[in-house]
Structures are given as C-alpha cells and as structure tokens.
Short mmCIF file of C-alpha atoms in Angstrom, two decimals:
data_model
loop_
_atom_site.label_atom_id
_atom_site.label_comp_id
_atom_site.label_asym_id
_atom_site.label_seq_id
_atom_site.Cartn_x
_atom_site.Cartn_y
_atom_site.Cartn_z
CA MET Z 890 6.50 -17.94 32.80
CA ILE Z 891 6.70 -14.40 31.41
CA VAL Z 892 9.95 -12.52 32.06
CA ALA Z 893 10.13 -8.82 31.24
CA VAL Z 894 13.54 -7.37 30.32
CA THR Z 895 13.38 -3.73 31.33
CA GLY Z 896 15.56 -0.75 32.22
CA GLY Z 897 14.75 2.94 32.20
CA LYS Z 898 17.32 4.02 29.62
CA GLY Z 899 17.42 3.24 25.94
CA GLY Z 900 20.55 1.72 24.46
CA VAL Z 901 21.66 -0.21 27.54
CA GLY Z 902 21.18 -3.55 25.78
CA LYS Z 903 17.68 -4.67 26.69
CA SER Z 904 17.03 -6.15 23.25
CA THR Z 905 20.41 -7.90 23.16
CA VAL Z 906 19.90 -9.38 26.62
CA SER Z 907 16.36 -10.42 25.61
CA VAL Z 908 17.62 -12.39 22.62
CA GLU Z 909 20.43 -13.94 24.67
CA LEU Z 910 18.03 -14.98 27.44
CA GLY Z 911 15.56 -16.25 24.86
CA ALA Z 912 18.29 -18.47 23.42
CA ALA Z 913 19.56 -19.60 26.84
CA LEU Z 914 16.06 -20.44 28.12
CA ASP Z 915 14.72 -21.72 24.79
CA ALA Z 916 11.95 -19.17 25.25
CA THR Z 917 9.98 -17.07 22.77
CA VAL Z 918 11.16 -13.46 22.58
CA VAL Z 919 8.49 -10.77 22.20
CA ASP Z 920 9.62 -7.36 20.98
CA ALA Z 921 7.22 -5.17 22.97
CA ASP Z 922 8.98 -1.91 22.10
CA LEU Z 923 5.93 -0.61 20.24
CA GLY Z 924 7.44 2.75 19.34
CA MET Z 925 11.06 1.91 18.58
CA ALA Z 926 11.40 -1.80 17.92
CA ASP Z 927 14.85 -3.12 17.06
CA LEU Z 928 14.62 -6.90 16.92
CA PRO Z 929 14.64 -8.30 13.39
CA THR Z 930 11.35 -8.35 11.57
CA GLY Z 931 10.26 -9.44 8.12
CA PRO Z 932 7.18 -9.99 6.02
CA GLY Z 933 4.09 -11.15 7.83
CA PRO Z 934 2.01 -9.93 10.73
CA ASP Z 935 3.79 -8.36 13.70
CA LEU Z 936 2.88 -7.19 17.19
CA HIS Z 937 1.39 -3.95 15.85
CA ASP Z 938 -1.04 -5.98 13.76
CA VAL Z 939 -1.83 -8.23 16.71
CA LEU Z 940 -2.49 -5.31 19.08
CA ALA Z 941 -4.64 -3.61 16.45
CA GLY Z 942 -6.76 -6.75 16.21
CA ARG Z 943 -5.63 -7.51 12.65
CA ALA Z 944 -3.71 -10.72 13.31
CA ASP Z 945 -3.75 -13.71 15.61
CA PRO Z 946 -0.99 -13.58 18.27
CA VAL Z 947 0.21 -17.14 17.69
CA GLU Z 948 0.36 -16.69 13.91
CA ALA Z 949 2.63 -13.69 14.31
CA VAL Z 950 5.37 -15.73 16.01
CA ARG Z 951 8.33 -16.45 13.69
CA GLU Z 952 9.61 -19.96 14.07
CA GLY Z 953 12.72 -21.30 12.43
CA CYS Z 954 13.78 -17.90 11.10
CA GLY Z 955 16.71 -17.66 13.49
CA PRO Z 956 18.12 -19.01 16.70
CA VAL Z 957 15.10 -17.97 18.76
CA ARG Z 958 11.36 -17.91 18.23
CA LEU Z 959 10.41 -14.30 17.88
CA LEU Z 960 7.24 -12.21 17.90
CA PRO Z 961 8.57 -9.11 16.11
CA CYS Z 962 7.16 -5.61 16.28
CA GLY Z 963 6.45 -3.25 13.39
CA ARG Z 964 8.46 -0.09 12.80
CA SER Z 965 5.88 2.40 11.60
CA LEU Z 966 4.48 5.25 13.68
CA ALA Z 967 1.05 4.50 12.24
CA GLY Z 968 1.33 0.93 13.52
CA ALA Z 969 2.45 2.17 16.92
CA ARG Z 970 -0.55 4.47 17.03
CA ALA Z 971 -3.00 1.77 16.01
CA ALA Z 972 -1.66 -0.74 18.54
CA ASP Z 973 -3.70 -0.97 21.74
CA VAL Z 974 -1.30 -1.69 24.58
CA THR Z 975 -4.12 -3.02 26.77
CA ALA Z 976 -4.39 -5.99 24.40
CA LEU Z 977 -0.83 -7.02 25.31
CA ASP Z 978 -2.07 -8.97 28.33
CA ALA Z 979 -4.22 -11.38 26.33
CA THR Z 980 -1.60 -11.51 23.54
CA LEU Z 981 1.21 -12.59 25.85
CA ARG Z 982 -1.02 -15.14 27.56
CA ASP Z 983 -2.07 -16.62 24.20
CA VAL Z 984 1.52 -16.86 22.97
CA GLY Z 985 2.64 -18.24 26.34
CA ALA Z 986 -0.08 -20.89 26.22
CA ALA Z 987 1.10 -21.96 22.76
CA TYR Z 988 4.88 -21.68 23.18
CA GLY Z 989 5.70 -21.78 26.90
CA ASP Z 990 8.16 -19.34 28.45
CA LEU Z 991 8.33 -15.79 27.13
CA VAL Z 992 11.01 -13.13 27.31
CA VAL Z 993 9.49 -9.69 26.72
CA ASP Z 994 11.78 -6.91 25.49
CA CYS Z 995 10.30 -3.77 27.08
CA PRO Z 996 10.67 -0.21 25.80
CA ALA Z 997 12.60 2.44 27.66
CA GLY Z 998 10.76 4.96 29.78
CA LEU Z 999 8.04 4.79 32.37
CA LYS Z 1000 4.90 5.07 30.22
CA ALA Z 1001 2.20 2.44 29.89
CA ASP Z 1002 3.98 0.65 27.04
CA ALA Z 1003 6.81 -0.07 29.50
CA GLY Z 1004 4.47 -0.68 32.42
CA VAL Z 1005 1.96 -3.08 30.86
CA PRO Z 1006 4.56 -5.82 30.14
CA LEU Z 1007 5.67 -5.54 33.77
CA ALA Z 1008 2.07 -5.77 34.95
CA VAL Z 1009 1.64 -8.96 32.93
CA ALA Z 1010 5.06 -10.50 33.66
CA ASP Z 1011 5.78 -12.90 36.50
CA ALA Z 1012 9.31 -11.60 36.95
CA CYS Z 1013 11.67 -9.07 35.47
CA VAL Z 1014 15.33 -8.47 34.72
CA VAL Z 1015 16.65 -4.90 34.86
CA VAL Z 1016 19.45 -4.03 32.43
CA ALA Z 1017 21.76 -1.13 33.29
CA SER Z 1018 25.00 0.27 32.01
CA PRO Z 1019 27.98 0.50 34.38
CA ARG Z 1020 27.82 4.31 34.55
CA ARG Z 1021 27.20 6.22 37.73
CA TYR Z 1022 23.82 7.57 36.61
CA ALA Z 1023 22.67 4.09 35.56
CA LEU Z 1024 21.99 3.02 39.12
CA ALA Z 1025 19.32 5.69 39.51
CA ASP Z 1026 17.61 4.50 36.32
CA ALA Z 1027 17.80 0.90 37.49
CA VAL Z 1028 16.22 1.88 40.81
CA ARG Z 1029 13.39 3.69 39.01
CA SER Z 1030 12.75 0.66 36.81
CA ARG Z 1031 12.80 -1.58 39.89
CA GLU Z 1032 10.27 0.71 41.61
CA LEU Z 1033 7.95 0.53 38.60
CA ALA Z 1034 8.32 -3.25 38.48
CA ARG Z 1035 7.60 -3.51 42.20
CA GLU Z 1036 4.53 -1.31 41.84
CA LEU Z 1037 3.28 -3.56 39.05
CA ASP Z 1038 4.09 -6.78 40.88
CA ALA Z 1039 6.94 -8.09 38.72
CA GLY Z 1040 9.61 -9.47 41.04
CA LEU Z 1041 13.19 -8.53 40.18
CA VAL Z 1042 15.19 -11.67 39.44
CA ALA Z 1043 18.51 -10.06 38.61
CA ALA Z 1044 20.11 -6.83 37.49
CA VAL Z 1045 22.34 -7.13 34.43
CA ILE Z 1046 25.21 -4.63 34.35
CA ASN Z 1047 25.95 -4.67 30.65
CA ARG Z 1048 29.12 -3.82 28.68
CA VAL Z 1049 31.42 -3.67 31.67
CA VAL Z 1050 35.04 -2.83 30.78
CA ASP Z 1051 36.95 -2.80 34.04
CA GLY Z 1052 35.03 -3.91 37.08
CA ALA Z 1053 31.46 -2.94 37.91
CA PRO Z 1054 30.13 -1.84 41.29
CA GLU Z 1055 28.14 -5.05 41.73
CA PRO Z 1056 27.76 -4.70 45.54
CA THR Z 1057 26.40 -1.15 45.13
CA PHE Z 1058 23.81 -2.33 42.61
CA GLU Z 1059 22.88 -5.33 44.77
CA GLU Z 1060 22.46 -3.17 47.84
CA ALA Z 1061 20.36 -0.57 46.05
CA LEU Z 1062 18.19 -3.03 44.12
CA GLY Z 1063 17.90 -5.89 46.58
CA ALA Z 1064 18.61 -8.47 43.90
CA PRO Z 1065 21.71 -10.22 42.57
CA ALA Z 1066 23.69 -8.19 40.03
CA VAL Z 1067 25.36 -9.96 37.12
CA THR Z 1068 28.16 -8.32 35.17
CA VAL Z 1069 28.28 -8.92 31.42
CA PRO Z 1070 31.74 -7.92 30.18
CA ALA Z 1071 32.03 -5.81 27.06
CA ASP Z 1072 32.43 -8.19 24.14
CA PRO Z 1073 32.10 -7.18 20.48
CA ARG Z 1074 30.36 -10.49 19.77
CA VAL Z 1075 27.56 -9.53 22.18
CA GLY Z 1076 27.34 -6.18 20.43
CA ARG Z 1077 26.71 -8.00 17.15
CA THR Z 1078 23.99 -10.29 18.57
CA LEU Z 1079 21.15 -8.25 17.07
CA GLU Z 1080 22.93 -7.39 13.84
CA SER Z 1081 23.89 -10.97 13.02
CA PHE Z 1082 21.03 -12.44 15.07
CA ARG Z 1083 23.47 -14.97 16.57
CA PRO Z 1084 23.32 -14.96 20.39
CA VAL Z 1085 26.69 -15.60 22.06
CA VAL Z 1086 25.19 -18.21 24.38
CA ARG Z 1087 24.93 -20.35 21.22
CA ALA Z 1088 27.69 -18.95 19.00
CA ALA Z 1089 30.41 -18.50 21.64
CA PRO Z 1090 29.22 -20.41 24.72
CA SER Z 1091 32.60 -20.46 26.45
CA THR Z 1092 33.06 -16.70 26.62
CA ARG Z 1093 32.68 -14.84 29.89
CA ALA Z 1094 29.77 -12.86 28.47
CA ALA Z 1095 27.91 -16.08 27.63
CA GLU Z 1096 28.65 -17.48 31.10
CA SER Z 1097 27.19 -14.34 32.71
CA LEU Z 1098 24.07 -14.46 30.54
CA ARG Z 1099 23.61 -18.15 31.38
CA ALA Z 1100 23.85 -17.20 35.07
CA VAL Z 1101 20.95 -14.79 34.57
CA ALA Z 1102 19.01 -17.52 32.76
CA ASP Z 1103 19.69 -19.89 35.68
CA ALA Z 1104 18.38 -17.28 38.12
CA ILE Z 1105 15.18 -17.05 36.03
CA ARG Z 1106 14.82 -20.84 36.05
CA ARG Z 1107 15.20 -20.86 39.83
CA ALA Z 1108 12.60 -18.11 40.15
CA LYS Z 1109 10.25 -20.17 37.99
CA ARG Z 1110 10.50 -23.16 40.30
CA VAL Z 1111 9.66 -21.11 43.41
CA MET C 18 -29.97 12.76 36.96
CA THR C 19 -29.81 15.51 34.38
CA ALA C 20 -30.66 15.01 30.73
CA ALA C 21 -29.84 17.19 27.75
CA ALA C 22 -29.68 16.65 24.02
CA GLY C 23 -30.37 12.96 24.24
CA VAL C 24 -27.79 12.18 26.90
CA ALA C 25 -28.55 11.46 30.53
CA LEU C 26 -25.91 12.30 33.12
CA VAL C 27 -26.39 10.12 36.17
CA SER C 28 -24.72 10.86 39.48
CA VAL C 29 -25.05 8.61 42.50
CA THR C 30 -23.85 9.53 45.98
CA LEU C 31 -23.59 6.69 48.45
CA ASP C 32 -23.41 7.44 52.18
CA ASN C 33 -22.15 4.81 54.58
CA ASP C 34 -23.09 5.46 58.21
CA THR C 35 -21.91 2.08 59.45
CA ALA C 36 -18.49 1.42 60.95
CA ALA C 37 -17.40 -1.01 58.24
CA ASP C 38 -16.28 -0.54 54.64
CA LEU C 39 -19.07 -1.72 52.36
CA ARG C 40 -18.84 -3.12 48.85
CA VAL C 41 -21.54 -1.81 46.54
CA ARG C 42 -22.62 -2.39 42.98
CA VAL C 43 -24.25 0.33 40.90
CA GLU C 44 -26.01 -0.78 37.75
CA ASN C 45 -27.44 1.38 35.00
CA ASP C 46 -31.19 0.93 34.51
CA LEU C 47 -31.64 3.42 31.69
CA ASP C 48 -32.34 2.26 28.16
CA GLY C 49 -28.82 2.70 26.79
CA PRO C 50 -25.20 1.85 27.48
CA ALA C 51 -23.48 3.33 30.53
CA LEU C 52 -20.51 5.47 29.48
CA PRO C 53 -18.16 5.57 32.46
CA PRO C 54 -15.55 8.29 33.01
CA ARG C 55 -12.30 7.34 31.30
CA ARG C 56 -8.67 8.16 31.78
CA GLU C 57 -6.22 7.41 28.94
CA GLY C 58 -9.13 5.73 27.18
CA VAL C 59 -9.54 3.17 29.95
CA PRO C 60 -12.76 3.19 32.05
CA ALA C 61 -12.29 4.34 35.63
CA ALA C 62 -11.46 1.68 38.19
CA GLY C 63 -14.42 -0.47 39.19
CA TRP C 64 -16.36 -0.26 35.92
CA ASP C 65 -17.21 -3.42 34.05
CA GLY C 66 -19.61 -2.83 31.18
CA ASP C 67 -22.84 -1.36 32.58
CA ARG C 68 -21.85 -2.01 36.18
CA PHE C 69 -19.70 -0.27 38.74
CA THR C 70 -18.37 -2.13 41.75
CA GLY C 71 -16.63 -0.23 44.48
CA VAL C 72 -16.17 0.28 48.18
CA VAL C 73 -17.87 2.93 50.33
CA PRO C 74 -15.52 3.66 53.23
CA ALA C 75 -16.80 3.38 56.80
CA ASP C 76 -18.63 6.58 57.85
CA GLY C 77 -17.80 8.04 54.46
CA ARG C 78 -19.29 8.53 51.04
CA LEU C 79 -18.62 7.50 47.47
CA GLY C 80 -19.63 9.33 44.32
CA VAL C 81 -20.31 7.48 41.07
CA GLY C 82 -21.21 9.16 37.81
CA TYR C 83 -21.72 8.16 34.22
CA ALA C 84 -23.37 9.25 31.01
CA CYS C 85 -25.98 7.35 29.04
CA PRO C 86 -27.11 8.20 25.50
CA ILE C 87 -30.88 7.70 25.52
CA GLY C 88 -32.08 9.56 22.43
CA ALA C 89 -33.80 12.94 22.46
CA ALA C 90 -37.32 11.40 22.50
CA ASP C 91 -36.65 9.41 25.63
CA VAL C 92 -35.42 12.32 27.74
CA ALA C 93 -38.86 13.01 29.20
CA SER C 94 -39.51 9.39 30.09
CA ALA C 95 -36.03 9.05 31.54
CA ARG C 96 -36.65 12.13 33.69
CA ALA C 97 -39.89 10.59 34.88
CA ALA C 98 -38.14 7.39 35.94
CA ASP C 99 -37.26 7.81 39.58
CA GLN C 100 -34.47 5.22 39.49
CA PRO C 101 -31.97 5.66 36.65
CA ALA C 102 -29.60 3.30 38.43
CA SER C 103 -29.96 0.50 40.96
CA VAL C 104 -27.63 0.13 43.93
CA GLU C 105 -26.90 -3.20 45.55
CA ILE C 106 -24.95 -3.64 48.77
CA LEU C 107 -22.68 -6.64 48.48
CA GLY C 108 -21.62 -6.72 52.11
CA PRO C 109 -18.55 -5.73 54.09
CA VAL C 110 -15.09 -5.79 52.51
CA ASP C 111 -13.11 -8.91 53.25
CA ASP C 112 -9.58 -9.70 52.22
CA ALA C 113 -10.64 -12.35 49.74
CA THR C 114 -12.53 -9.90 47.52
CA GLY C 115 -9.97 -7.13 47.82
CA ASP C 116 -10.01 -3.83 46.02
CA ALA C 117 -11.69 -3.77 42.65
CA SER C 118 -9.10 -1.42 41.17
CA ALA C 119 -6.36 -4.00 41.74
CA SER C 120 -8.22 -6.66 39.75
CA ASP C 121 -6.94 -5.47 36.38
CA PRO C 122 -3.29 -4.45 36.68
CA VAL C 123 -3.04 -3.68 32.95
CA ALA C 124 -5.87 -1.15 33.01
CA ALA C 125 -4.45 0.33 36.22
CA ALA C 126 -1.00 0.64 34.60
CA VAL C 127 -2.38 2.40 31.52
CA ARG C 128 -4.48 4.75 33.64
CA SER C 129 -1.64 5.72 35.93
CA LEU C 130 1.29 5.75 33.48
CA GLY C 131 -0.41 7.08 30.35
CA ARG C 132 -0.24 5.75 26.83
CA ALA C 133 2.88 6.35 24.79
CA THR C 134 1.26 6.33 21.35
CA PRO C 135 2.68 8.82 18.86
CA PRO C 136 0.37 11.77 18.11
CA ILE C 137 -1.50 11.58 14.81
CA ASP C 138 0.28 14.72 13.55
CA ALA C 139 3.59 12.88 13.82
CA ILE C 140 2.50 10.30 11.27
CA PRO C 141 3.43 11.40 7.75
CA ALA C 142 0.39 10.94 5.55
CA GLU C 143 2.25 9.39 2.64
CA THR C 144 3.94 6.79 4.85
CA ALA C 145 1.07 6.15 7.23
CA ALA C 146 0.56 2.69 5.78
CA GLU C 147 4.01 2.31 4.34
CA PRO C 148 6.93 1.13 6.47
CA GLU C 149 9.19 0.31 3.49
CA PRO C 150 11.43 2.96 1.91
CA PRO C 151 10.06 4.79 -1.12
CA VAL C 152 10.14 2.62 -4.23
CA SER C 153 11.73 5.32 -6.34
CA ARG C 154 14.98 4.99 -4.38
CA THR C 155 15.67 1.56 -5.83
CA GLU C 156 14.68 2.41 -9.37
CA PRO C 157 16.42 4.37 -12.10
CA HIS C 158 14.90 7.78 -11.65
CA ARG C 159 15.07 10.30 -14.46
CA ARG C 160 15.14 13.93 -13.51
CA ARG C 161 11.89 15.59 -14.35
CA GLU C 162 9.52 18.20 -13.07
CA PRO C 163 7.44 16.84 -10.20
CA THR C 164 3.81 16.08 -10.96
CA PRO C 165 1.53 18.77 -9.53
CA PRO C 166 0.06 17.50 -6.25
CA THR C 167 -3.48 18.55 -7.12
CA ALA C 168 -5.69 15.99 -8.81
CA PRO C 169 -8.46 17.87 -10.62
CA GLU C 170 -9.37 14.86 -12.73
CA THR C 171 -10.51 12.83 -9.69
CA SER C 172 -13.76 11.31 -10.83
CA ASN C 173 -17.01 11.99 -9.01
CA PRO C 174 -17.56 8.60 -7.29
CA VAL C 175 -14.06 8.79 -5.77
CA ALA C 176 -14.60 12.35 -4.57
CA ALA C 177 -18.01 11.42 -3.15
CA TRP C 178 -16.53 8.45 -1.29
CA LEU C 179 -13.69 10.56 0.11
CA ASP C 180 -16.22 13.21 1.20
CA ALA C 181 -18.25 10.56 3.01
CA VAL C 182 -15.12 9.23 4.70
CA GLU C 183 -14.13 12.76 5.68
CA ARG C 184 -17.53 13.33 7.29
CA ARG C 185 -17.20 10.09 9.27
CA VAL C 186 -13.64 10.93 10.36
CA GLN C 187 -14.74 14.43 11.37
CA LEU C 188 -17.57 13.03 13.48
CA ALA C 189 -15.26 10.42 15.00
CA GLU C 190 -12.76 13.15 15.89
CA GLN C 191 -15.52 15.18 17.54
CA LEU C 192 -16.56 12.15 19.57
CA THR C 193 -12.99 11.19 20.56
CA ASP C 194 -12.55 11.95 24.28
CA ALA C 195 -15.60 14.23 24.02
CA ALA C 196 -17.42 15.45 27.08
CA ALA C 197 -21.02 14.31 27.30
CA ASP C 198 -22.56 17.58 26.08
CA GLU C 199 -20.12 17.84 23.14
CA ALA C 200 -20.87 14.25 22.18
CA ALA C 201 -24.58 14.89 22.43
CA ALA C 202 -24.34 17.95 20.20
CA ALA C 203 -22.24 16.07 17.63
CA ILE C 204 -24.66 13.16 17.61
CA GLU C 205 -27.63 15.47 17.18
CA ASP C 206 -25.94 17.30 14.29
CA SER C 207 -25.22 14.04 12.52
CA GLY C 208 -28.80 12.81 12.60
CA GLY C 209 -29.27 10.86 15.79
CA ILE C 210 -27.78 7.95 17.70
CA ASP C 211 -28.92 5.35 15.16
CA ASP C 212 -26.66 6.80 12.49
CA VAL C 213 -23.76 6.95 14.91
CA ALA C 214 -24.16 3.39 16.19
CA THR C 215 -22.40 1.95 13.14
CA LEU C 216 -19.66 4.62 13.14
CA PRO C 217 -16.90 2.60 14.91
CA ALA C 218 -17.34 -0.34 12.52
CA GLU C 219 -17.49 1.93 9.45
CA LEU C 220 -14.43 3.82 10.65
CA GLY C 221 -12.53 0.54 11.00
CA GLY C 222 -13.44 -0.33 7.40
CA ASP C 223 -12.41 3.15 6.28
CA VAL C 224 -8.97 2.80 7.89
CA GLY C 225 -8.36 -0.47 6.08
CA ALA C 226 -9.64 0.84 2.74
CA LEU C 227 -7.74 4.13 2.99
CA ARG C 228 -4.45 2.42 3.84
CA SER C 229 -4.86 -0.10 1.08
CA ILE C 230 -5.78 2.53 -1.49
CA GLY C 231 -3.15 4.92 -0.12
CA GLY C 232 -0.47 2.33 -0.76
CA ARG C 233 -1.72 1.83 -4.33
CA ILE C 234 -1.90 5.57 -4.93
CA ASP C 235 1.66 6.03 -3.65
CA ASP C 236 2.82 3.23 -5.91
CA LEU C 237 1.07 4.67 -8.95
CA ALA C 238 2.30 8.18 -8.18
CA ALA C 239 5.90 6.93 -7.93
CA ARG C 240 5.54 5.00 -11.20
CA ALA C 241 3.89 7.95 -12.92
CA ALA C 242 6.66 10.27 -11.74
CA ALA C 243 9.38 7.84 -12.84
CA ALA C 244 7.92 7.24 -16.31
CA ASP C 245 8.90 9.76 -19.01
CA PRO C 246 7.18 8.94 -22.30
CA GLU C 247 7.18 12.51 -23.58
CA PRO C 248 10.30 12.42 -25.85
CA VAL C 249 9.29 9.14 -27.48
CA VAL C 250 5.65 10.12 -27.92
CA SER C 251 6.43 13.55 -29.35
CA SER C 252 8.95 12.17 -31.82
CA LEU C 253 6.49 9.44 -32.89
CA VAL C 254 3.72 11.99 -33.32
CA ALA C 255 6.04 14.29 -35.26
CA ALA C 256 7.15 11.40 -37.48
CA ALA C 257 3.57 10.23 -38.05
CA ASP C 258 2.04 13.46 -39.32
CA GLY C 259 4.85 15.98 -39.46
CA GLU C 260 3.19 18.22 -36.92
CA GLU C 261 4.67 19.62 -33.75
CA PRO C 262 3.81 17.83 -30.51
CA THR C 263 0.53 18.89 -28.96
CA GLU C 264 0.05 19.80 -25.33
CA ARG C 265 -2.04 16.71 -24.78
CA ASP C 266 1.06 14.55 -25.08
CA ALA C 267 2.87 16.33 -22.30
CA LYS C 268 1.05 14.46 -19.54
CA PRO C 269 -0.16 11.21 -21.09
CA GLU C 270 -0.19 9.30 -17.78
CA SER C 271 -2.96 11.43 -16.33
CA ASP C 272 -5.29 10.39 -19.16
CA ALA C 273 -4.39 6.75 -19.04
CA PRO C 274 -6.88 4.40 -17.38
CA PRO C 275 -5.66 2.96 -14.05
CA PRO C 276 -3.83 -0.30 -14.73
CA HIS C 277 -5.40 -3.41 -13.27
CA GLY C 278 -3.70 -6.45 -11.86
CA PRO C 279 -0.73 -6.68 -9.49
CA THR C 280 1.09 -3.44 -8.71
CA ALA C 281 4.51 -4.78 -9.61
CA GLY C 282 4.87 -6.73 -6.35
CA ARG C 283 6.65 -4.01 -4.40
CA GLY C 284 4.90 -4.93 -1.17
CA VAL C 285 3.34 -1.52 -0.97
CA ASP C 286 -0.20 -2.61 -0.23
CA ARG C 287 -0.36 -3.18 3.51
CA GLY C 288 -4.14 -3.18 3.72
CA SER C 289 -4.26 -6.84 4.64
CA PRO C 290 -1.71 -8.19 7.09
CA ARG C 291 -1.53 -11.65 5.62
#
C-alpha cells in the first residue's frame, strides 16, 4: 500500500508525520519533496538520481541508518531539474514491491510534483495546522487528492495547543480528524531522527499518530 | 498532410455520423517516428508511441495531428503517398474500455498540474553538480587576490571539446519544445536528421562528463586559490642566485601540470552516483 502524506502548506509537519507514520507502520518513507527535501540524507544515490535514471530505486533505499527505512531526496536545484517526476510511478512501485508499504512525503503546493504521488498512492493523509486558514488549504489538498483518486484516510491537525476544531475539519473534509498536540519531542523528530512513536510511545502525540496509523491499516484491509 | 524542410505535418479529421461514441485508432504510416503534440513534455492524451487511440463522439468529429521527420529527400514521395496515416475503428465505447486519457493518471497529472522543476537560470553554474558547501570554508584560507576568472592557457583539445559540447547544447536548446518548422530548420542547419539522431544520447554523456569535470575544476580552483607559494618561492629564488623574483613565479600554479590521482577525497566529483 502506498500512502501519500500531503497538505497544501509548507511547514505544517508533513515530513515529521511521514517519519512517525513510517515508524508506526514499519513502512518505508520516501521523501518525494523534489525541490525542498528535508528528511535526512547522506552519501549514496537519492531520489533525484533515481528519477534521472542514474540509480536503481531499490538501491537508493537506506536501511539500518535510522529508525525507519528511507528513500532520501537530494537537495540540489540541478538534481531537482534533472529529476523526471513521471518516473515516480515506476519508482514507487519498484520500492513497494521490494519493501512493502510506503509512506510518501509530498511537497507543498498543487503542481505535478505534489500531484503525481497522489496519483500513484492508494490513500492519503492530509496534514494541517490548527489555524483558521489551514482548513481551506486542507480542503484544496483533499480536492486534488480526490481528483487523482487517492482516498483521504484521515486529516492530521498538527501542533495543537489548546483544542482544535476537529468537528469543523471532519465536516469539511469528510474524513476523521486526528489532533496531534504540540510536543517539543515531535518537533525534534526530524532533527534527531527519533520518532516519538518509538522514543516516547506513551505520550499523547504518539497515541494520536498511532491512531492515524491504525486508520491506514484499516483502509488497507478494505 | 503538409511537408516542409523534411518534416511532414499530418492532420486527420474524423467524422462520426452514427449515434454512438466510437473508439478509433490512428497509426502513422510514414517512414519516421510520429511526434505527438505535448504539454509539459508529456504527449497528449491517447498517444502511445506511433499510435493514437481516442473516442469520436456521436454525431461529432475528432481532430488528430502530429509531426513526422521524414528527411528532405523523402518529402516528394511522402506527398505522393495518399495515406500518411491509417485509421481503424475499434467499435463503440463500452464501460470496460473507458476513456484513454484516464489510463495513465501520472501523465494526466503532469499535463494538468504542470511540472515544478526549477528553471535552468536558477541553477548556479559552479554548484550545478555540487550539493556540498564550498571546500574552502573548512580549510585555512589565506587572504589573497582572487585568481582571474579567464583561462587563456586552456589547451586546444579542451577548447575544441567544449566548443563541440556547446554546439550540441545549442542545438538541443533549439529543439527543446520547438515547433515543427523550427525543429526542421534547426535539423537542416545542423546537417540532417542522421546527425541529430544521436543527439539525446550524446547530450546525456555530455551532462555526465561536464558535471564530473566541473566538480574537479571547482576543486582545483579552490585548491589553487588557497595555495600561496609565492613568498617561499621568491625567497628561495632570491637565496639561490641573489636575483629579485621574476614575474614567472607570481603564478606558479597556472604553469603546473594538472595533478593526477584522487582529488583529496572531498566528495566533490558527483559524476557517478555510486
């Protein structure tokens, strides 16, 4: 199963939620943010090389370098320019065939680099911030996902401080909304590359993220 | 069909006077590849290689067009051919076959949403192949006048190779997203379709070679800028023969042969991904 983690805005926590869900589902995380990747990378081929036809998709997956298997993305503009987003379909299917479930961290925006992962994915999770304007972005992302046939499993309202309008989100999006409370440990997930679902499993943030993972598992069985 | 400068432009209009939507297949019969219209670099919906499959609506019409490079000599014979393309009716539309444009959601997404690749002008030339920070930042860096950016001592084979690459890149730029008549003119200028056939492969090799060499040049330029042998050399020369330092010693690195072997393992060369 391929799950796309999307959301119109940048900085709402798509990459963090991707890593957390990857850890909770024991899935392989693919950093598909071709222009502005932020998951850890290192020496070796990355998604830019794969999409430019310079590397094999399965060989670019990092195993044992952290808590989750990761297909990282390069950082250079030249790499982003050389990468052919239409090759993402075959890439994700190859990696999925080798490693099973995938969580794809999508870029912000509504261009093809955000749309192609949704077109390939079986389902998607929309991440939003608990601000008033965030609902409109979440609705736009949901519309794009619907157009491209990626069913919305859940909306994650991320970094909630004092109560989020869950019913409003659920009514507007037609999918369950899950609130992830603001927790500095979640904020450090990318920096330290230690997802809270492993490092602090009893926190409320980890419980919420596991609830999203459970919703994905249920969607997979259907 | 119209033909000019070695390129045939084929247009097919299909009329359906029945009361049912009909699926049709249009296949290129000319001696050359069919070049379908593209949006965002992706062929228009329904195209698969040399073939177009689409639906003519009931009591309606469907237009299909494509270009085909046939070579200037073949224009007359192509004009004489009364059937540049063959049309096959595949039968009425049923739900099982569906709409051809929905068959590839990825291509449809790229066509409708548009690619988000950064423009080439946004890519700094000196870092085009170089994601790591400049090496000089981590090294002790003596203050000194920057080396002039011009390289008059570039030897002839290097200049000739770069000129050849430049010609290929120029031609490739002319052919990128070119309309049929522009492409035909560019191909004619460059000596015919046979010379152009190998262009994509050569260009791919050029990209790899340029990035690999660019990384090495950056590395050498940074090392050359960081090295400062002038005080030592001039004092040695002065001590050896009691003369004042000559001008030749001011820029010894430009006369030095290029060093062979590993380039100090700074991970600069990104020509090969593995």
